[in-house]
Amino acid sequence: VSSLAKFIASPECRSIAILTGAGVSVAAGIPDFRSPGGMYDTLRPELITATAAQRRAMAADPTAVVLKDMFFANAFPYLEVRRPFILGTRERRWRATLSHRFAELLHAKTGKLTRLYTQNIDGLDYQTALPTEKIVAVHGSIGKVACEGCGAPMEFDAFCAEVRARIKDLYGVDSAAPAESTPIPCPACHRPLVKPTTVLFGSSLPAEFFERSVEDLPSVDLLLVAGTSLVVSPANSLVYRVPDSAVRAVINAEPVGQELGIRYSPGGRDLFLRGECDDTFLALMVQLGWADDLARLDAELPAASQKRLRALLAAGVGDDDFTTV
């Protein structure tokens, strides 16, 4: 961590790109759709507003809920399954973690953040003070809404009000929810195709990903890869599209990316920092002298991130304790 902090602070490091995955949001308590006990594992198609054929498709493969063809035929499976996540995002039920705050402080303190590429749809990066143009949501975001048909945007709060009033609750947690779902029309084209901008299976990634990566990567000096298995394409292409001179640092529970050309060897360009993303980013921010800035963000952190930070501060660690950079 110390050597990485020194490189970030050095004049040799001028441009930093970050690629994040689900690991950076673990401390926020974001529900995992795919793991045992998650929404897909507990899906009950018989409760969803759908035809018999559509229910059979979802029973055979729960990811049918997020298929493009399914959504255009019937928007209710997506909206009903995602209802608690959509409304929870509006209520800020989940908060940006220490890992998200690293990108925020990196930009504010050094000006070296060229772009944050996130594979997560949770929208937590937008809770930080990062300018939105610094963030590329590779797979879209639950916190932004547009029509899948005509592309017209819809204000998120207005969309959430429609979801609350028109989409039924499959999970029995909202007594005010309607008994039956009714369509949410697009304000522009009037078709019932408005949804968060999360990318449906069968749809193309946002053009912004391709445009920004072509613009950003040739000048990157450091690529930080955090909390991702690096198995999803084309997001994982960032690893081999940065210059040969760029340092690649992977923060993860286990080494990843070897099949993409990452080589973890002493003295090489590729670094591996094993552990939880929040723990590693906290250590990195302390090494960079940002502990006092983090203390001011304490009230905005989720409980798991607060616990880590408060333990550190209780130990008497502050910016004056670190002179490594």
Coordinates of C-alpha atoms in Angstrom, one line a residue:
V1 CA 0.0 0.0 0.0
S2 CA 2.8 2.4 0.9
S3 CA 4.5 2.0 -2.5
L4 CA 1.2 2.5 -4.3
A5 CA 0.5 5.7 -2.3
K6 CA 4.0 7.0 -3.1
F7 CA 3.4 6.4 -6.8
I8 CA 0.0 8.2 -6.8
A9 CA 1.6 11.2 -5.1
S10 CA 4.6 11.3 -7.4
P11 CA 5.0 13.5 -10.5
E12 CA 5.4 10.4 -12.6
C13 CA 1.7 9.6 -12.0
R14 CA -0.4 12.1 -13.9
S15 CA -3.5 10.2 -15.1
I16 CA -5.4 7.5 -13.1
A17 CA -8.3 5.4 -14.3
I18 CA -10.3 3.2 -11.9
L19 CA -12.3 0.1 -12.8
T20 CA -14.7 -1.1 -10.1
G21 CA -16.9 -4.1 -9.5
A22 CA -19.3 -5.4 -6.8
G23 CA -16.6 -5.6 -4.2
V24 CA -16.5 -1.8 -3.7
S25 CA -20.2 -1.9 -2.6
V26 CA -20.1 -4.8 -0.2
A27 CA -19.9 -2.5 2.9
A28 CA -23.0 -0.7 1.7
G29 CA -25.1 -3.9 2.1
I30 CA -26.3 -3.8 -1.5
P31 CA -28.5 -6.9 -2.2
D32 CA -26.8 -9.4 -4.5
F33 CA -29.1 -10.6 -7.2
R34 CA -27.1 -13.8 -8.1
S35 CA -25.9 -15.2 -4.8
P36 CA -27.9 -17.9 -2.8
G37 CA -30.7 -16.1 -1.1
G38 CA -30.6 -13.2 -3.6
M39 CA -33.5 -11.9 -5.7
Y40 CA -32.9 -14.3 -8.5
D41 CA -32.5 -17.3 -6.2
T42 CA -35.8 -16.5 -4.4
L43 CA -37.7 -15.4 -7.5
R44 CA -41.4 -16.5 -7.5
P45 CA -42.6 -16.1 -11.1
E46 CA -46.1 -17.1 -10.2
L47 CA -46.4 -13.7 -8.3
I48 CA -45.2 -11.6 -11.2
T49 CA -47.5 -9.9 -13.7
A50 CA -46.8 -12.0 -16.8
T51 CA -48.2 -14.6 -19.2
A52 CA -47.9 -18.3 -18.5
A53 CA -45.1 -18.6 -21.1
Q54 CA -43.2 -15.7 -19.6
R55 CA -43.5 -17.2 -16.1
R56 CA -42.1 -20.5 -17.4
A57 CA -39.2 -18.7 -19.0
M58 CA -38.4 -16.9 -15.6
A59 CA -38.7 -20.2 -13.7
A60 CA -36.2 -21.8 -16.1
D61 CA -33.8 -18.9 -15.9
P62 CA -34.4 -16.0 -13.5
T63 CA -32.2 -13.7 -15.6
A64 CA -35.1 -13.7 -18.1
V65 CA -36.4 -10.8 -15.9
V66 CA -33.7 -8.5 -17.4
L67 CA -33.8 -9.7 -21.0
K68 CA -34.4 -7.0 -23.6
D69 CA -37.0 -9.1 -25.4
M70 CA -38.9 -9.7 -22.2
F71 CA -38.9 -6.0 -21.2
F72 CA -40.2 -4.9 -24.6
A73 CA -43.0 -7.5 -24.4
N74 CA -43.8 -6.9 -20.8
A75 CA -42.1 -4.3 -18.5
F76 CA -43.7 -5.6 -15.3
P77 CA -41.2 -8.4 -14.5
Y78 CA -38.3 -6.0 -14.4
L79 CA -40.1 -3.3 -12.5
E80 CA -41.7 -5.6 -10.0
V81 CA -38.5 -7.5 -9.2
R82 CA -36.5 -4.3 -9.0
R83 CA -39.1 -2.2 -7.2
P84 CA -37.4 -2.4 -3.7
F85 CA -34.0 -1.6 -5.2
I86 CA -35.3 1.4 -7.2
L87 CA -37.2 2.8 -4.2
G88 CA -34.3 2.0 -1.8
T89 CA -32.0 3.9 -4.1
R90 CA -34.3 6.9 -4.0
E91 CA -34.4 6.7 -0.1
R92 CA -30.6 6.3 0.0
R93 CA -31.0 3.1 1.9
W94 CA -27.5 2.2 0.8
R95 CA -24.6 4.7 1.1
A96 CA -21.4 5.2 -0.7
T97 CA -18.5 3.3 1.0
L98 CA -14.9 4.1 1.8
S99 CA -14.1 2.6 -1.6
H100 CA -16.3 5.1 -3.3
R101 CA -14.9 8.0 -1.2
F102 CA -11.4 7.1 -2.4
A103 CA -12.3 8.2 -6.0
E104 CA -13.9 11.3 -4.6
L105 CA -10.9 12.3 -2.6
L106 CA -8.5 11.3 -5.3
H107 CA -10.1 13.8 -7.6
A108 CA -10.4 16.5 -5.0
K109 CA -7.0 16.2 -3.5
T110 CA -4.8 15.4 -6.6
G111 CA -6.8 16.2 -9.7
K112 CA -5.3 13.0 -11.2
L113 CA -8.5 11.0 -11.7
T114 CA -9.2 10.8 -15.4
R115 CA -12.2 8.5 -15.2
L116 CA -14.0 6.1 -12.9
Y117 CA -15.4 3.1 -14.8
T118 CA -17.9 1.2 -12.7
Q119 CA -19.5 -2.1 -13.6
N120 CA -22.0 -1.6 -10.7
I121 CA -25.6 -0.5 -11.4
D122 CA -26.2 0.7 -7.8
G123 CA -25.5 4.4 -8.5
L124 CA -23.5 4.9 -5.3
D125 CA -20.7 6.7 -7.1
Y126 CA -23.2 9.5 -7.8
Q127 CA -23.7 10.1 -4.1
T128 CA -20.1 11.4 -3.9
A129 CA -18.9 14.8 -4.9
L130 CA -17.3 13.5 -8.1
P131 CA -18.4 15.4 -11.2
T132 CA -20.8 13.2 -13.2
E133 CA -18.5 13.5 -16.3
K134 CA -15.8 11.6 -14.3
I135 CA -18.1 8.6 -14.0
V136 CA -18.8 6.0 -16.7
A137 CA -21.5 3.5 -15.6
V138 CA -20.5 0.7 -17.9
H139 CA -23.7 -1.3 -17.3
G140 CA -26.0 1.7 -16.7
S141 CA -27.3 2.9 -13.3
I142 CA -30.4 2.2 -11.2
G143 CA -30.3 6.0 -10.3
K144 CA -30.8 7.3 -13.8
V145 CA -34.0 6.7 -15.9
A146 CA -34.8 6.8 -19.6
C147 CA -37.1 5.2 -22.1
E148 CA -35.8 2.1 -23.7
G149 CA -37.9 2.9 -26.8
C150 CA -37.1 6.5 -27.6
G151 CA -34.3 7.3 -25.2
A152 CA -36.0 10.2 -23.6
P153 CA -34.8 10.8 -20.0
M154 CA -37.2 10.9 -17.1
E155 CA -36.5 12.6 -13.8
F156 CA -35.6 10.0 -11.2
D157 CA -37.8 11.3 -8.4
A158 CA -40.8 11.5 -10.7
F159 CA -40.1 7.9 -11.9
C160 CA -39.9 6.6 -8.3
A161 CA -43.3 8.2 -7.5
E162 CA -44.8 6.4 -10.5
V163 CA -43.2 3.1 -9.4
R164 CA -44.5 3.5 -5.9
A165 CA -48.0 4.3 -7.1
R166 CA -48.2 1.9 -10.1
I167 CA -46.0 -1.2 -9.4
K168 CA -47.1 -3.9 -7.0
D169 CA -44.9 -5.1 -4.2
L170 CA -43.8 -8.8 -4.6
Y171 CA -42.1 -8.9 -1.2
G172 CA -44.8 -7.9 1.2
V173 CA -42.9 -4.9 2.6
D174 CA -45.0 -2.0 1.4
S175 CA -48.6 -1.9 2.6
A176 CA -49.2 1.2 0.5
A177 CA -48.3 -0.5 -2.8
P178 CA -51.1 -1.2 -5.3
A179 CA -52.6 -4.7 -5.5
E180 CA -52.0 -4.8 -9.3
S181 CA -49.4 -3.2 -11.5
T182 CA -50.3 -0.7 -14.2
P183 CA -48.1 0.7 -17.0
I184 CA -45.8 3.7 -16.5
P185 CA -45.9 5.6 -19.8
C186 CA -42.9 7.5 -21.2
P187 CA -43.5 11.3 -21.0
A188 CA -42.2 11.6 -24.6
C189 CA -43.4 8.7 -26.7
H190 CA -46.1 7.4 -24.2
R191 CA -45.0 3.8 -24.5
P192 CA -44.6 1.8 -21.2
L193 CA -40.8 1.4 -21.7
V194 CA -39.3 3.7 -19.0
K195 CA -36.9 2.1 -16.6
P196 CA -33.5 2.7 -14.9
T197 CA -30.7 2.8 -17.5
T198 CA -29.3 -0.5 -16.4
V199 CA -28.3 -2.5 -19.5
L200 CA -30.6 -5.3 -20.4
F201 CA -29.3 -8.6 -21.6
G202 CA -29.3 -8.3 -25.4
S203 CA -28.7 -4.5 -25.4
S204 CA -25.6 -2.7 -26.3
L205 CA -23.4 -1.0 -23.6
P206 CA -23.7 2.8 -23.4
A207 CA -21.8 4.6 -26.2
E208 CA -20.0 6.6 -23.5
F209 CA -18.0 3.6 -22.4
F210 CA -16.5 3.1 -25.9
E211 CA -16.0 6.8 -26.5
R212 CA -14.4 7.6 -23.1
S213 CA -12.1 4.6 -23.1
V214 CA -10.7 5.5 -26.5
E215 CA -10.1 9.0 -25.2
D216 CA -8.7 8.1 -21.8
L217 CA -6.6 5.0 -21.9
P218 CA -3.6 6.0 -24.1
S219 CA -2.4 8.5 -21.4
V220 CA -3.1 6.5 -18.3
D221 CA -0.2 6.0 -15.9
L222 CA -2.1 4.0 -13.3
L223 CA -5.1 1.7 -13.6
L224 CA -6.7 0.7 -10.3
V225 CA -8.9 -2.4 -10.5
A226 CA -11.0 -3.0 -7.5
G227 CA -13.6 -5.6 -6.4
T228 CA -14.1 -7.3 -9.8
S229 CA -13.4 -10.8 -11.1
L230 CA -12.4 -9.3 -14.5
V231 CA -14.5 -11.9 -16.4
V232 CA -17.0 -9.6 -17.9
S233 CA -16.3 -8.2 -21.3
P234 CA -15.8 -5.6 -22.6
A235 CA -15.2 -3.8 -19.3
N236 CA -12.3 -6.1 -18.6
S237 CA -10.6 -4.8 -21.8
L238 CA -9.4 -1.8 -19.9
V239 CA -6.7 -4.0 -18.4
Y240 CA -4.9 -4.6 -21.7
R241 CA -5.7 -1.4 -23.4
V242 CA -3.6 0.9 -21.1
P243 CA -0.1 1.6 -22.2
D244 CA 2.7 -1.0 -21.4
S245 CA 4.2 1.6 -19.2
A246 CA 1.1 2.0 -17.0
V247 CA 1.1 0.5 -13.5
R248 CA -1.9 -1.9 -12.9
A249 CA -2.9 -2.4 -9.3
V250 CA -5.6 -5.0 -8.4
I251 CA -7.4 -4.7 -5.1
N252 CA -9.4 -7.9 -4.6
A253 CA -9.9 -10.9 -2.3
E254 CA -7.9 -13.1 -4.8
P255 CA -5.6 -12.5 -7.8
V256 CA -7.5 -12.0 -11.1
G257 CA -6.8 -11.1 -14.6
Q258 CA -3.9 -13.5 -15.4
E259 CA -5.7 -14.6 -18.6
L260 CA -5.8 -10.9 -19.7
G261 CA -2.1 -10.5 -19.4
I262 CA -1.7 -9.4 -15.8
R263 CA 1.5 -10.8 -14.3
Y264 CA 2.1 -10.6 -10.6
S265 CA 5.8 -10.8 -10.2
P266 CA 8.3 -8.9 -7.9
G267 CA 9.4 -5.7 -9.6
G268 CA 6.8 -5.9 -12.3
R269 CA 4.2 -3.3 -13.4
D270 CA 1.3 -5.3 -11.8
L271 CA 0.5 -5.0 -8.1
F272 CA -1.8 -7.2 -6.1
L273 CA -3.3 -5.9 -2.8
R274 CA -5.2 -8.7 -1.2
G275 CA -8.2 -8.0 1.0
E276 CA -11.6 -6.2 1.3
C277 CA -11.8 -3.1 -0.9
D278 CA -12.8 -0.9 2.0
D279 CA -9.9 -2.0 4.2
T280 CA -7.4 -1.5 1.4
F281 CA -8.7 1.9 0.3
L282 CA -8.8 3.1 3.9
A283 CA -5.2 2.1 4.3
L284 CA -4.3 3.8 1.1
M285 CA -6.1 7.0 2.0
V286 CA -4.4 7.2 5.3
Q287 CA -1.0 6.7 3.6
L288 CA -1.9 9.6 1.3
G289 CA -2.7 11.8 4.3
W290 CA -6.5 12.0 3.9
A291 CA -7.6 10.6 7.3
D292 CA -8.9 14.0 8.4
D293 CA -10.9 14.4 5.2
L294 CA -12.5 11.0 5.8
A295 CA -13.4 11.9 9.4
R296 CA -15.5 14.7 8.0
L297 CA -17.4 12.2 5.8
D298 CA -18.1 9.8 8.7
A299 CA -21.9 10.6 9.0
E300 CA -22.4 9.9 5.3
L301 CA -20.8 6.4 5.4
P302 CA -22.7 3.1 5.7
A303 CA -22.3 1.3 9.1
A304 CA -19.6 -1.1 8.0
S305 CA -17.5 1.7 6.6
Q306 CA -18.0 3.8 9.7
K307 CA -16.9 0.9 11.9
R308 CA -13.6 0.6 10.0
L309 CA -13.0 4.3 10.0
R310 CA -13.9 4.9 13.7
A311 CA -11.6 2.0 14.8
L312 CA -8.8 3.7 12.9
L313 CA -9.5 7.2 14.4
A314 CA -9.9 5.7 17.9
A315 CA -6.4 4.4 17.6
G316 CA -5.3 8.0 17.2
V317 CA -4.4 7.9 13.6
G318 CA -4.5 11.2 11.7
D319 CA -2.8 12.8 8.8
D320 CA 0.2 13.9 11.0
D321 CA 0.9 10.2 11.7
F322 CA 1.9 9.5 8.1
T323 CA 4.8 11.0 6.2
T324 CA 5.3 8.4 3.5
V325 CA 4.3 10.7 0.7

